Coordinates of C-alpha atoms and ligand atoms in Angstrom, one line a residue:
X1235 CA -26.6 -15.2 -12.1
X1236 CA -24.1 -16.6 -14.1
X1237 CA -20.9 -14.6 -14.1
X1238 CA -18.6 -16.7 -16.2
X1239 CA -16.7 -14.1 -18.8
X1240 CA -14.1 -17.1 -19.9
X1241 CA -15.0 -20.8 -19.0
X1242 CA -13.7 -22.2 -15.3
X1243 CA -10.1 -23.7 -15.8
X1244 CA -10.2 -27.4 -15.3
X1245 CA -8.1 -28.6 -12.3
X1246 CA -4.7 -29.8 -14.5
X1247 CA -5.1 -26.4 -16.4
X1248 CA -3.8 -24.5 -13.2
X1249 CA -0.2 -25.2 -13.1
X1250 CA 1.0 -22.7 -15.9
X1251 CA 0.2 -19.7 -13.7
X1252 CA 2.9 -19.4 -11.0
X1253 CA 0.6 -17.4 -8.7
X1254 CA 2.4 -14.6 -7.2
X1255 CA 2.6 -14.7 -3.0
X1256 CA 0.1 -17.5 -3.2
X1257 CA 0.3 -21.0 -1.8
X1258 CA 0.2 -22.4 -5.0
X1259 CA -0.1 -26.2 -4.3
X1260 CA -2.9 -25.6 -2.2
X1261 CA -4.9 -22.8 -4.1
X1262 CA -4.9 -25.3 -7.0
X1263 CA -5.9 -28.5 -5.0
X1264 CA -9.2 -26.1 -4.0
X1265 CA -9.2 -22.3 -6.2
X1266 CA -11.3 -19.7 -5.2
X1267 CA -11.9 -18.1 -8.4
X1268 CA -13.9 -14.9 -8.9
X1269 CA -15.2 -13.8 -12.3
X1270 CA -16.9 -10.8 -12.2
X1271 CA -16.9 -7.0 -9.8
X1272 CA -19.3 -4.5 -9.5
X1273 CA -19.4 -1.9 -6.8
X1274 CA -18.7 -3.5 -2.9
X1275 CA -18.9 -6.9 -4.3
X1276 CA -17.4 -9.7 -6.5
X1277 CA -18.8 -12.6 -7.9
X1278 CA -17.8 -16.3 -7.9
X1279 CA -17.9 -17.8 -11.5
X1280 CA -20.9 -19.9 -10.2
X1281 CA -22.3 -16.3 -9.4
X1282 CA -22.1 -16.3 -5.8
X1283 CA -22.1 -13.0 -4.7
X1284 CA -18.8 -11.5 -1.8
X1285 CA -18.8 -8.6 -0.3
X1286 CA -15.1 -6.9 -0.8
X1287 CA -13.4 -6.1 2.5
X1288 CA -10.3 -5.3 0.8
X1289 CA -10.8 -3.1 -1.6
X1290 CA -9.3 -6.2 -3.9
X1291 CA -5.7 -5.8 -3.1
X1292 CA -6.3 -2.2 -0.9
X1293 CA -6.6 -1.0 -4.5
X1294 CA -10.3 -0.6 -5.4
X1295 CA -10.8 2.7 -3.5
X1296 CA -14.1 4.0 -5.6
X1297 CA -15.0 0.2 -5.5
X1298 CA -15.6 -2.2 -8.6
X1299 CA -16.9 -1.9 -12.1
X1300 CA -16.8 2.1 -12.6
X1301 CA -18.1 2.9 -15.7
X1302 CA -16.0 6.4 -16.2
X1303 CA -12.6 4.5 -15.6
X1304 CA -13.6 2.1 -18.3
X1305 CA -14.9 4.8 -20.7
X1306 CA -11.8 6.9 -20.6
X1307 CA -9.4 3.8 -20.7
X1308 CA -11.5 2.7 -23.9
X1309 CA -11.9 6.0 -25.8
X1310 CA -7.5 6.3 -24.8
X1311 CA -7.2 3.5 -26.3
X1312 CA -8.7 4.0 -29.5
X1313 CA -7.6 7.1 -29.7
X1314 CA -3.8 6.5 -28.8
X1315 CA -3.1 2.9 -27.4
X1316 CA 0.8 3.8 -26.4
X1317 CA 3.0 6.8 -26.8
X1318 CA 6.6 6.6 -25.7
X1319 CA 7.5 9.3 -22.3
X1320 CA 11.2 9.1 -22.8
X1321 CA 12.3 12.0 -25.0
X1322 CA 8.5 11.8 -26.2
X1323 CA 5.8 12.9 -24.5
X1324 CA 1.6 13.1 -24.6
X1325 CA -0.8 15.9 -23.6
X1326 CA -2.6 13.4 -20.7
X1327 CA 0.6 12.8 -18.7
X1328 CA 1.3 16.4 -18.3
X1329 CA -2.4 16.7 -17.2
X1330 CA -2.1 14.0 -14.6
X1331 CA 1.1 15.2 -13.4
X1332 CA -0.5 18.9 -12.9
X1333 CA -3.9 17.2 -11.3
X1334 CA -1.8 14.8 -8.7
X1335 CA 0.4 18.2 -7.7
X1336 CA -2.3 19.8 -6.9
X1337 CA -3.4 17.6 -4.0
X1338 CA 0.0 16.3 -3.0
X1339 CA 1.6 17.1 0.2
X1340 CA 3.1 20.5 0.4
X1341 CA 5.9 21.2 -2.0
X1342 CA 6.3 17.4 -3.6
X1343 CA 4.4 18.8 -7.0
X1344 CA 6.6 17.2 -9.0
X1345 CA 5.2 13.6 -10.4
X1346 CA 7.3 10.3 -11.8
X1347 CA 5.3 7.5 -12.8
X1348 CA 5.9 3.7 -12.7
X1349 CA 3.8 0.7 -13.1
X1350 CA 3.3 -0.6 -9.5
X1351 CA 4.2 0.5 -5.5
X1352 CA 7.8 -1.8 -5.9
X1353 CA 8.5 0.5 -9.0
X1354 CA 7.6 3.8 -7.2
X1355 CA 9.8 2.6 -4.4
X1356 CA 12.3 2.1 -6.0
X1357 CA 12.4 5.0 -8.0
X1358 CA 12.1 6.8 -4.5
X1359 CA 15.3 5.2 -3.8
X1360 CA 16.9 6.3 -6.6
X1361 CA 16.1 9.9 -6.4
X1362 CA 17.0 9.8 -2.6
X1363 CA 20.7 8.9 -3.4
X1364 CA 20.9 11.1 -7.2
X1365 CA 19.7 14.0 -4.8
X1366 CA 22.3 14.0 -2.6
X1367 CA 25.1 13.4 -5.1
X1368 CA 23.6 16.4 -7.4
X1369 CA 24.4 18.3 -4.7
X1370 CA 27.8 17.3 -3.8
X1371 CA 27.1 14.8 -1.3
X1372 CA 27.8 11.0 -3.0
X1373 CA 29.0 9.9 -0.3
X1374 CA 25.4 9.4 1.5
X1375 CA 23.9 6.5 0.1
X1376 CA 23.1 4.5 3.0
X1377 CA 19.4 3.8 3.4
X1378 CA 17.2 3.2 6.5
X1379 CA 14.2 0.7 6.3
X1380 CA 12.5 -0.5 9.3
X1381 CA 11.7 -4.3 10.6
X1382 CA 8.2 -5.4 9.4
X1383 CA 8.4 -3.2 6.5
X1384 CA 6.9 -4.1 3.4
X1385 CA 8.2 -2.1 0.5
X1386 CA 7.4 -4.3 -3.0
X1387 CA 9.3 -7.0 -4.5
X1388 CA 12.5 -4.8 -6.1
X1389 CA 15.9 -5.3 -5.0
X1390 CA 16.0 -1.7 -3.1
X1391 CA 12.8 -2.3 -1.5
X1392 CA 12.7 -5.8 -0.6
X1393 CA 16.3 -4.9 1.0
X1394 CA 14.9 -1.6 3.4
X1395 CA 11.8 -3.8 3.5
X1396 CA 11.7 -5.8 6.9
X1397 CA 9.5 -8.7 6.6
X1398 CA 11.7 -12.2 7.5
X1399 CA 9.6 -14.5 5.2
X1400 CA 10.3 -11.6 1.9
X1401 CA 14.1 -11.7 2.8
X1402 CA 15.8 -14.7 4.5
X1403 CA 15.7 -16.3 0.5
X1404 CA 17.5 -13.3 -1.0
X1405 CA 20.1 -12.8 2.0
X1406 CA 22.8 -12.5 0.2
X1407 CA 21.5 -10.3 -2.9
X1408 CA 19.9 -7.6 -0.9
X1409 CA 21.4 -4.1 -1.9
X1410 CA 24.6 -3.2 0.9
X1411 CA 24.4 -0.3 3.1
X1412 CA 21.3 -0.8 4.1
X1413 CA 19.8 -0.9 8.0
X1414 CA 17.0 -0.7 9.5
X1415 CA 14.7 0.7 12.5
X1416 CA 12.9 -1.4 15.3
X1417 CA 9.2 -1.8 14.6
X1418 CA 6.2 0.3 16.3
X1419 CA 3.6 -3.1 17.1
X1420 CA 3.3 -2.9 20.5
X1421 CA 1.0 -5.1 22.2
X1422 CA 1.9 -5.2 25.8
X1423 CA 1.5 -1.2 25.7
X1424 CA -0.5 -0.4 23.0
X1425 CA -3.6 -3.6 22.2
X1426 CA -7.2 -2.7 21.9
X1427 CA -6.0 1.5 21.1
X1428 CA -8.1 3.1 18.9
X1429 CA -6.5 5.1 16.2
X1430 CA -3.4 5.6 16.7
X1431 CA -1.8 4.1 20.0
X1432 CA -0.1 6.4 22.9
X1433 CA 2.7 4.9 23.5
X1434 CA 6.2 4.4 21.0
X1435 CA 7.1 7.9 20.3
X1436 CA 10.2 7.3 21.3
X1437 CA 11.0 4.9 18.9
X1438 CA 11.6 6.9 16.7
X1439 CA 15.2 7.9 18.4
X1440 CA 16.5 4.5 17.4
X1441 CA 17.7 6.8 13.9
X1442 CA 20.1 8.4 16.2
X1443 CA 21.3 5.4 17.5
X1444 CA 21.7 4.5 13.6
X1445 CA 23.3 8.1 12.9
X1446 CA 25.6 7.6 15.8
X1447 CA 26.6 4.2 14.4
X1448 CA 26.8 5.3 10.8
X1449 CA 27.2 8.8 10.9
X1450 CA 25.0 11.4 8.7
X1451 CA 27.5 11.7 6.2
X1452 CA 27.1 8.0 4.9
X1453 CA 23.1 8.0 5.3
X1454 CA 20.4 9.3 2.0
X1455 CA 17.1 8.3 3.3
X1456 CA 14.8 6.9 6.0
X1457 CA 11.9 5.2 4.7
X1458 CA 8.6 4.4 6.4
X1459 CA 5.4 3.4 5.6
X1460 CA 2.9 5.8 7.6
X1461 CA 0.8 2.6 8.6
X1462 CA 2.1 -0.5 7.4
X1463 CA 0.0 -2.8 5.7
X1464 CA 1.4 -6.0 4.5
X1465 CA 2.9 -7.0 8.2
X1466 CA -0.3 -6.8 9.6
X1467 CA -1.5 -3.0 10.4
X1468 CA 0.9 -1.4 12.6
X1469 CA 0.0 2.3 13.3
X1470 CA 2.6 4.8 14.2
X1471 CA 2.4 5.9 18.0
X1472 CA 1.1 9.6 18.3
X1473 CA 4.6 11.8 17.7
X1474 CA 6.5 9.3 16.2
X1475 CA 6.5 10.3 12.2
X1476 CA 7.2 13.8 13.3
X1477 CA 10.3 12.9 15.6
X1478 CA 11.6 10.9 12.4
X1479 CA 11.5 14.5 10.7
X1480 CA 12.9 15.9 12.8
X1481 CA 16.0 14.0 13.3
X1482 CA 16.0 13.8 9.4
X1483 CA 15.9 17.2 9.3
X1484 CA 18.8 17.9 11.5
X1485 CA 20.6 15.3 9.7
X1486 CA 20.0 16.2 6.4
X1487 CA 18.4 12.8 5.6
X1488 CA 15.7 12.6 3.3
X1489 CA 12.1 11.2 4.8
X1490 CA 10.3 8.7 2.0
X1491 CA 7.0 8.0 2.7
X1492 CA 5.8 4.9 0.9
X1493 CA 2.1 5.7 0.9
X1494 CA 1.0 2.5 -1.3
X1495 CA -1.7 1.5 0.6
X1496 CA -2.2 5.5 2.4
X1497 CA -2.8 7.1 -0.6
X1498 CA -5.7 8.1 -2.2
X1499 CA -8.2 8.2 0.6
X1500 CA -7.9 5.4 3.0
X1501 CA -7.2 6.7 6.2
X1502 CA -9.5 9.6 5.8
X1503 CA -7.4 12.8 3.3
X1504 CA -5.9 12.2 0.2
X1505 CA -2.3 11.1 1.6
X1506 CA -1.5 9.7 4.8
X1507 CA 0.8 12.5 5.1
X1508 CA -1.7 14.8 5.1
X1509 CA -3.7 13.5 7.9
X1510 CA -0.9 13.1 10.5
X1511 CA 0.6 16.7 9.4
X1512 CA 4.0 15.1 8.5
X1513 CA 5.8 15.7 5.3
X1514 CA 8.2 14.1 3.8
X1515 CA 10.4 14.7 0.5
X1516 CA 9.8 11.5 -1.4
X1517 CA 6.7 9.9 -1.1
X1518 CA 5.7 6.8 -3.4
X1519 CA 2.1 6.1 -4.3
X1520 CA 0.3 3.0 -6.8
X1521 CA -2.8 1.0 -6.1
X1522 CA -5.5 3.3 -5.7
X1523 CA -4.3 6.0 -8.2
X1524 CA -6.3 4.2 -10.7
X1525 CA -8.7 2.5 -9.1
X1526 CA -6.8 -0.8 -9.8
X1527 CA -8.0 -1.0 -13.1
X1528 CA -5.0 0.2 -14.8
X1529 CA -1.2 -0.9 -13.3
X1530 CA 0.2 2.5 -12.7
X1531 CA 2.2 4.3 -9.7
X1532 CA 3.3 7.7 -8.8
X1533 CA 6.7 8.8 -6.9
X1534 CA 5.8 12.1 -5.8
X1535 CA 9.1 14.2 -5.3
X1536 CA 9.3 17.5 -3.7
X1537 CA 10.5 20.5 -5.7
X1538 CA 13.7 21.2 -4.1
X1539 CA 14.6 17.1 -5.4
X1540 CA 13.4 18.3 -9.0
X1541 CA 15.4 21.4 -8.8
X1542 CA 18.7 19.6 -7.8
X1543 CA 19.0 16.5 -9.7
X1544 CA 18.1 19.1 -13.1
X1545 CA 21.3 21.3 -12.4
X1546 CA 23.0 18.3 -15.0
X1547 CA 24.6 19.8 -17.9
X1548 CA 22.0 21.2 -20.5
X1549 CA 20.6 18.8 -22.9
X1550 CA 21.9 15.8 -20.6
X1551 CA 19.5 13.2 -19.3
X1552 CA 19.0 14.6 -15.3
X1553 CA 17.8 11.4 -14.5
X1554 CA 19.0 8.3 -15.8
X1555 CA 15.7 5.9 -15.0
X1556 CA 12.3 5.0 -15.9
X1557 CA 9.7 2.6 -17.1
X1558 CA 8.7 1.8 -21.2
X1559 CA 5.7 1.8 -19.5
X1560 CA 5.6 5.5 -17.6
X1561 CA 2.8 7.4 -18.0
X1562 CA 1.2 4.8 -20.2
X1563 CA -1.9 6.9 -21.7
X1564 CA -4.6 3.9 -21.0
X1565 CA -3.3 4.6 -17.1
X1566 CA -3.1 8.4 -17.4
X1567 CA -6.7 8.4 -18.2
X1568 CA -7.6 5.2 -15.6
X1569 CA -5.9 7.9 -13.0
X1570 CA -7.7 10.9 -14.6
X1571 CA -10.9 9.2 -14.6
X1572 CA -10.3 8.1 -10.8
X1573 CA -9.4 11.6 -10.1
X1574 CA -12.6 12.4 -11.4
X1575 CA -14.7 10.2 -9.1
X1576 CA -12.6 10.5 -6.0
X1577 CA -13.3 14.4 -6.4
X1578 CA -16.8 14.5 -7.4
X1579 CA -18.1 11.3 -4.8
X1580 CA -15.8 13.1 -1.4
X1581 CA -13.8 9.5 -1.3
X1582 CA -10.3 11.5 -0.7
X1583 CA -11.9 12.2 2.6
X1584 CA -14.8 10.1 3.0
X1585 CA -12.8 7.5 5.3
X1586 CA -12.8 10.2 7.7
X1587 CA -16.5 10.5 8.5
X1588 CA -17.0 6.6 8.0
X1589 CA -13.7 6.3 10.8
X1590 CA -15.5 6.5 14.2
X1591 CA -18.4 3.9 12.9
X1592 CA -15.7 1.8 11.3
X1593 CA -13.5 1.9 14.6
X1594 CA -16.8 0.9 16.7
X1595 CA -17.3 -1.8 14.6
X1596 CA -14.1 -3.2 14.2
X1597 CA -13.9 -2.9 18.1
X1598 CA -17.3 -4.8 18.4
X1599 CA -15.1 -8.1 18.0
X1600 CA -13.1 -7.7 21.4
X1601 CA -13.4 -10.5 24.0
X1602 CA -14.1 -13.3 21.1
X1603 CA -12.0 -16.3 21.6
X1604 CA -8.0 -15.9 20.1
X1605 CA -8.2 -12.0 19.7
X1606 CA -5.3 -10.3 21.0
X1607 CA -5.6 -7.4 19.7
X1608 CA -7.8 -4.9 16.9
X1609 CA -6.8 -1.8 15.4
X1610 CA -7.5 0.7 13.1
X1611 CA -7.4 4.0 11.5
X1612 CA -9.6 5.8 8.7
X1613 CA -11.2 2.5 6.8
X1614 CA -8.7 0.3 7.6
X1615 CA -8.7 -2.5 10.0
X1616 CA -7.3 -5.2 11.8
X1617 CA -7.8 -8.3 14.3
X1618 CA -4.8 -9.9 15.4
X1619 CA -5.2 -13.2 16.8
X1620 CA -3.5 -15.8 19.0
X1621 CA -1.1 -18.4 16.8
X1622 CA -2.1 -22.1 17.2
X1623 CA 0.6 -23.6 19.1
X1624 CA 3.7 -24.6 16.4
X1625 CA 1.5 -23.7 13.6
X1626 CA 1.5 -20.1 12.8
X1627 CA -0.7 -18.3 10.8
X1628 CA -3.3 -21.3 10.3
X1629 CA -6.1 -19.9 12.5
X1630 CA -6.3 -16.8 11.2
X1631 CA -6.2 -18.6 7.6
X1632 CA -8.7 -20.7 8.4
X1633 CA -10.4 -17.8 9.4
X1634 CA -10.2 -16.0 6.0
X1635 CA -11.2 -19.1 4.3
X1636 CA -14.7 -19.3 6.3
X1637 CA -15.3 -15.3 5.5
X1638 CA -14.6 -16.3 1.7
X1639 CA -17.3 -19.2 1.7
X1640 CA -19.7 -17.0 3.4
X1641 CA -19.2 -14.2 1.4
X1642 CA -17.1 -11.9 2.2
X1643 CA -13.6 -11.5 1.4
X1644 CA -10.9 -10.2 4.1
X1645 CA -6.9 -10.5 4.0
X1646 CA -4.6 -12.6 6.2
X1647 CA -1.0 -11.9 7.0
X1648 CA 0.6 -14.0 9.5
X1649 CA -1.9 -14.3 12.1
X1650 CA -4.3 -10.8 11.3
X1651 CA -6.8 -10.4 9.7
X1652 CA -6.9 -7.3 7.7
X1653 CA -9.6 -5.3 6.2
X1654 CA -9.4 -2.0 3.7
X1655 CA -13.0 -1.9 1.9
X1656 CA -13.5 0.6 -0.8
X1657 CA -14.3 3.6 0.5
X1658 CA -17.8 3.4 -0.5
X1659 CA -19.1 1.4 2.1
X1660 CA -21.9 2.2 4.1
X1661 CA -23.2 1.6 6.9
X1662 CA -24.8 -1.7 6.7
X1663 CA -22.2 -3.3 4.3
X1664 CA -19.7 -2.8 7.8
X1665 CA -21.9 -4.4 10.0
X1666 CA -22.1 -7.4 7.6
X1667 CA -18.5 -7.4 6.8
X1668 CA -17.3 -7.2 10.3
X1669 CA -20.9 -9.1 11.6
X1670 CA -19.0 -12.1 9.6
X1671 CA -15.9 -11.8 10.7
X1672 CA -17.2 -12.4 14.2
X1673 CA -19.1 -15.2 13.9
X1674 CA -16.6 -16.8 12.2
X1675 CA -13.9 -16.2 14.9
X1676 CA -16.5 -16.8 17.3
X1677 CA -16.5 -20.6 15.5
X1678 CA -12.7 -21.3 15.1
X1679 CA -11.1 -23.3 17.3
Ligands
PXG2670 N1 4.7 -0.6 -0.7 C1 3.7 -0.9 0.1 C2 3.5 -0.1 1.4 C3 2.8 -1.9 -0.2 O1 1.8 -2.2 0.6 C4 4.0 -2.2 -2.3 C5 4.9 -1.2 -1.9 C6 4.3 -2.9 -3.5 O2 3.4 -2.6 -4.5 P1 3.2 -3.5 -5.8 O3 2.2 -2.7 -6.6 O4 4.5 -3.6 -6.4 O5 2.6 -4.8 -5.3 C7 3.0 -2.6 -1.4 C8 2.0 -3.6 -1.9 C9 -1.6 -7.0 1.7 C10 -0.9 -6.7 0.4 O6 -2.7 -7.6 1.7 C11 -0.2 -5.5 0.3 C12 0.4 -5.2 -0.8 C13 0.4 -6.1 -1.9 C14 -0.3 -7.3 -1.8 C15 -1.0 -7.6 -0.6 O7 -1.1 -6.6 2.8 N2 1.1 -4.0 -0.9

């Protein structure tokens, strides 16, 4: 079947699009172009057919092609195509705001939107450090990122962020005041666990070491992704996100989650949050808010954040931020739509009765030649693999390149492999996905 929507860019037609976080040079000596989504699969523009393993981007959590996203971004459209939110509003943002408080974690019910996870973290940020100084306390600005963090592309979160390769460029631009915690990945103690792993709670006590060094008085926020994503999948040891409470607690330090790639179902309950019982005060969301058919993220704030920052002076702007773009209405009905669909199809908690199945299967691929280590939690996976010798990252490339010619698509970071499928998947779209995956690895030298 032919999928072609526009005609297939001729090779010296490629160079106009700098391609974000894309080897660029080599994507355009050999593209891999898809042209048309429906459900768990894409389609090449020649119309071969790939079976998503990532959800597109970890985005796609009701997978492709949704017909009720597309009907309410339409009929928004033509009703309204843009409404300004700042000292303006329109009815659907209110509703969206009212229908993510209701499933947020307890007591953040109050709802900032953005256009992407770099804009809800840095909003996050923002609201962290305008917090503190609404209530007297200016003087703690200092935030608390952790190494192998990934946290968007802004300033404030590429700075807390702790991936080398997203930093060592920008050294000298990233914000001041910033440190960070060690990293959970563990494999000497931890390889092969399923779920989360035993051992690194105690990790966690490296924010003393950091309060002791920097005192509470200077420090606004910790923020933590609950699993990260980007680095490779690194899953917090059992106890770890609630030690981080506390100690934030005692400290009055605010906790950010950055549930980007958490939210909205993936590991099994709506946030992240939610299924490991720890809240924090900020928490940012994006990709799967809409589907990923409409850019739009949410910084979730609790009440008591709200509540502070809007003792300003009546009639004075509380909170001197946002985005032309917040609330646009085409993504406040993308998201209500979603909403919709999550609610009516289970997805919010659908990971967790797909986990155990997911887990076995993902699990399958221990003892194949390379693998170091697998992991997982709700419907995300990972296999980590050996580095060839001086040339990091190119197995497991390789490796993602092979899935992608045999039709299905995975992620690589460094040398994982990472898989988040939409949360429709069944049964024997996992053995296929991970079947491949296998054989694959089982074939690269
Ligand atoms: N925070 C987290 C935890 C993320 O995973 C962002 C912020 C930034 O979101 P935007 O919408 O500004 O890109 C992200 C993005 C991958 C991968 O395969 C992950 C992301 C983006 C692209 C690829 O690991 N996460």
């Amino acid at each position: 079947m032919n999928a072609q929507l526009h005609p297939v860019p001729a090779n010296d037609e490629l160079d106009a699009f700098w391609m974000p976080y894309t080897a660029n040079r080599q994507f355009k000596a050999n593209p891999r172009l898809l042209a048309r989504a429906e459900g768990m699969h894409y389609w090449t523009p020649d119309g071969r057919q790939v079976l998503d393993g990532v959800a597109g981007l970890w985005c796609v959590n009701a997978g492709h092609g949704r017909r009720e996203i597309t009907e309410a971004v339409t009929k928004q459209l033509s009703t309204m195509d843009f409404a300004p939110s700042f000292q303006m509003g329109h009815p659907i943002a209110f509703e969206l705001a009212n229908r993510l408080a209701a499933i947020s974690p307890p007591g953040l019910d109050r709802v900032f939107f953005t256009n992407s996870g770099s804009e809800s973290v840095d909003t996050a940020l923002k609201m962290a450090i305008a917090y503190h100084r609404a209530r007297g306390a200016g003087q703690k600005t200092r935030l608390i990122g952790r190494e192998k963090g990934y946290h968007g592309v802004g300033f404030g979160g590429m700075s807390v962020g702790g991936i080398v390769n997203n930093r060592k460029i920008f050294g000298s631009s990233m914000l001041p005041g910033v440190d960070h915690l060690p990293h959970t990945l563990n494999i000497e103690h931890n390889a092969y666990s399923r779920g989360l792993p035993a051992w690194g709670a105690h990790l966690a006590n490296e924010l003393e070491r950091l309060i002791g060094l920097h005192d509470a008085s200077t420090i606004a926020a910790v923020i933590v992704e609950p699993i990260s994503g980007s680095a490779g999948v690194i899953l917090p040891p059992v106890g770890y996100l609630k030690r981080l409470r506390e100690i934030c607690d005692k400290n009055d330090i605010l906790l950010i989650f950055d549930e980007v790639i958490t939210g909205f179902g993936r590991i099994g309950k709506p946030f992240a949050s939610l299924a490991f019982d720890v809240t924090p005060d900020l928490m940012a969301s994006a990709k799967g808010l809409t589907n990923g058919a409409m850019p739009m993220g949410a910084v979730f704030a609790h009440r008591k954040i709200y509540d502070a920052v809007m003792q300003a002076p009546e009639g004075s702007i509380e909170l001197f931020h946002g985005y032309t773009y917040s609330a646009h209405p085409a993504s406040c009905a993308a998201a209500l739509a979603t909403l919709d669909i999550y609610t009516k199809e289970g997805l919010l908690t659908r990971a967790a009765a797909m986990s155990s199945q997911w887990e076995n299967a993902v699990h399958s691929l221990r003892g194949l030649p390379h693998v170091v280590d697998i992991r997982n939690c709700g419907l995300i996976g990972a296999v980590e693999l050996e580095p060839r010798a001086g040339k990091p990252g190119a197995r497991a490339f390789e490796i993602f390149l092979k899935c992608f010619e045999r039709g299905v698509m995975v992620r690589q970071t460094g040398d994982t492999i990472a898989m988040s499928p939409p949360l429709i998947i069944d049964a024997k779209q996992i053995a296929h996905l991970v079947e491949t995956l296998g054989s694959v690895i089982r074939e690269t030298a």
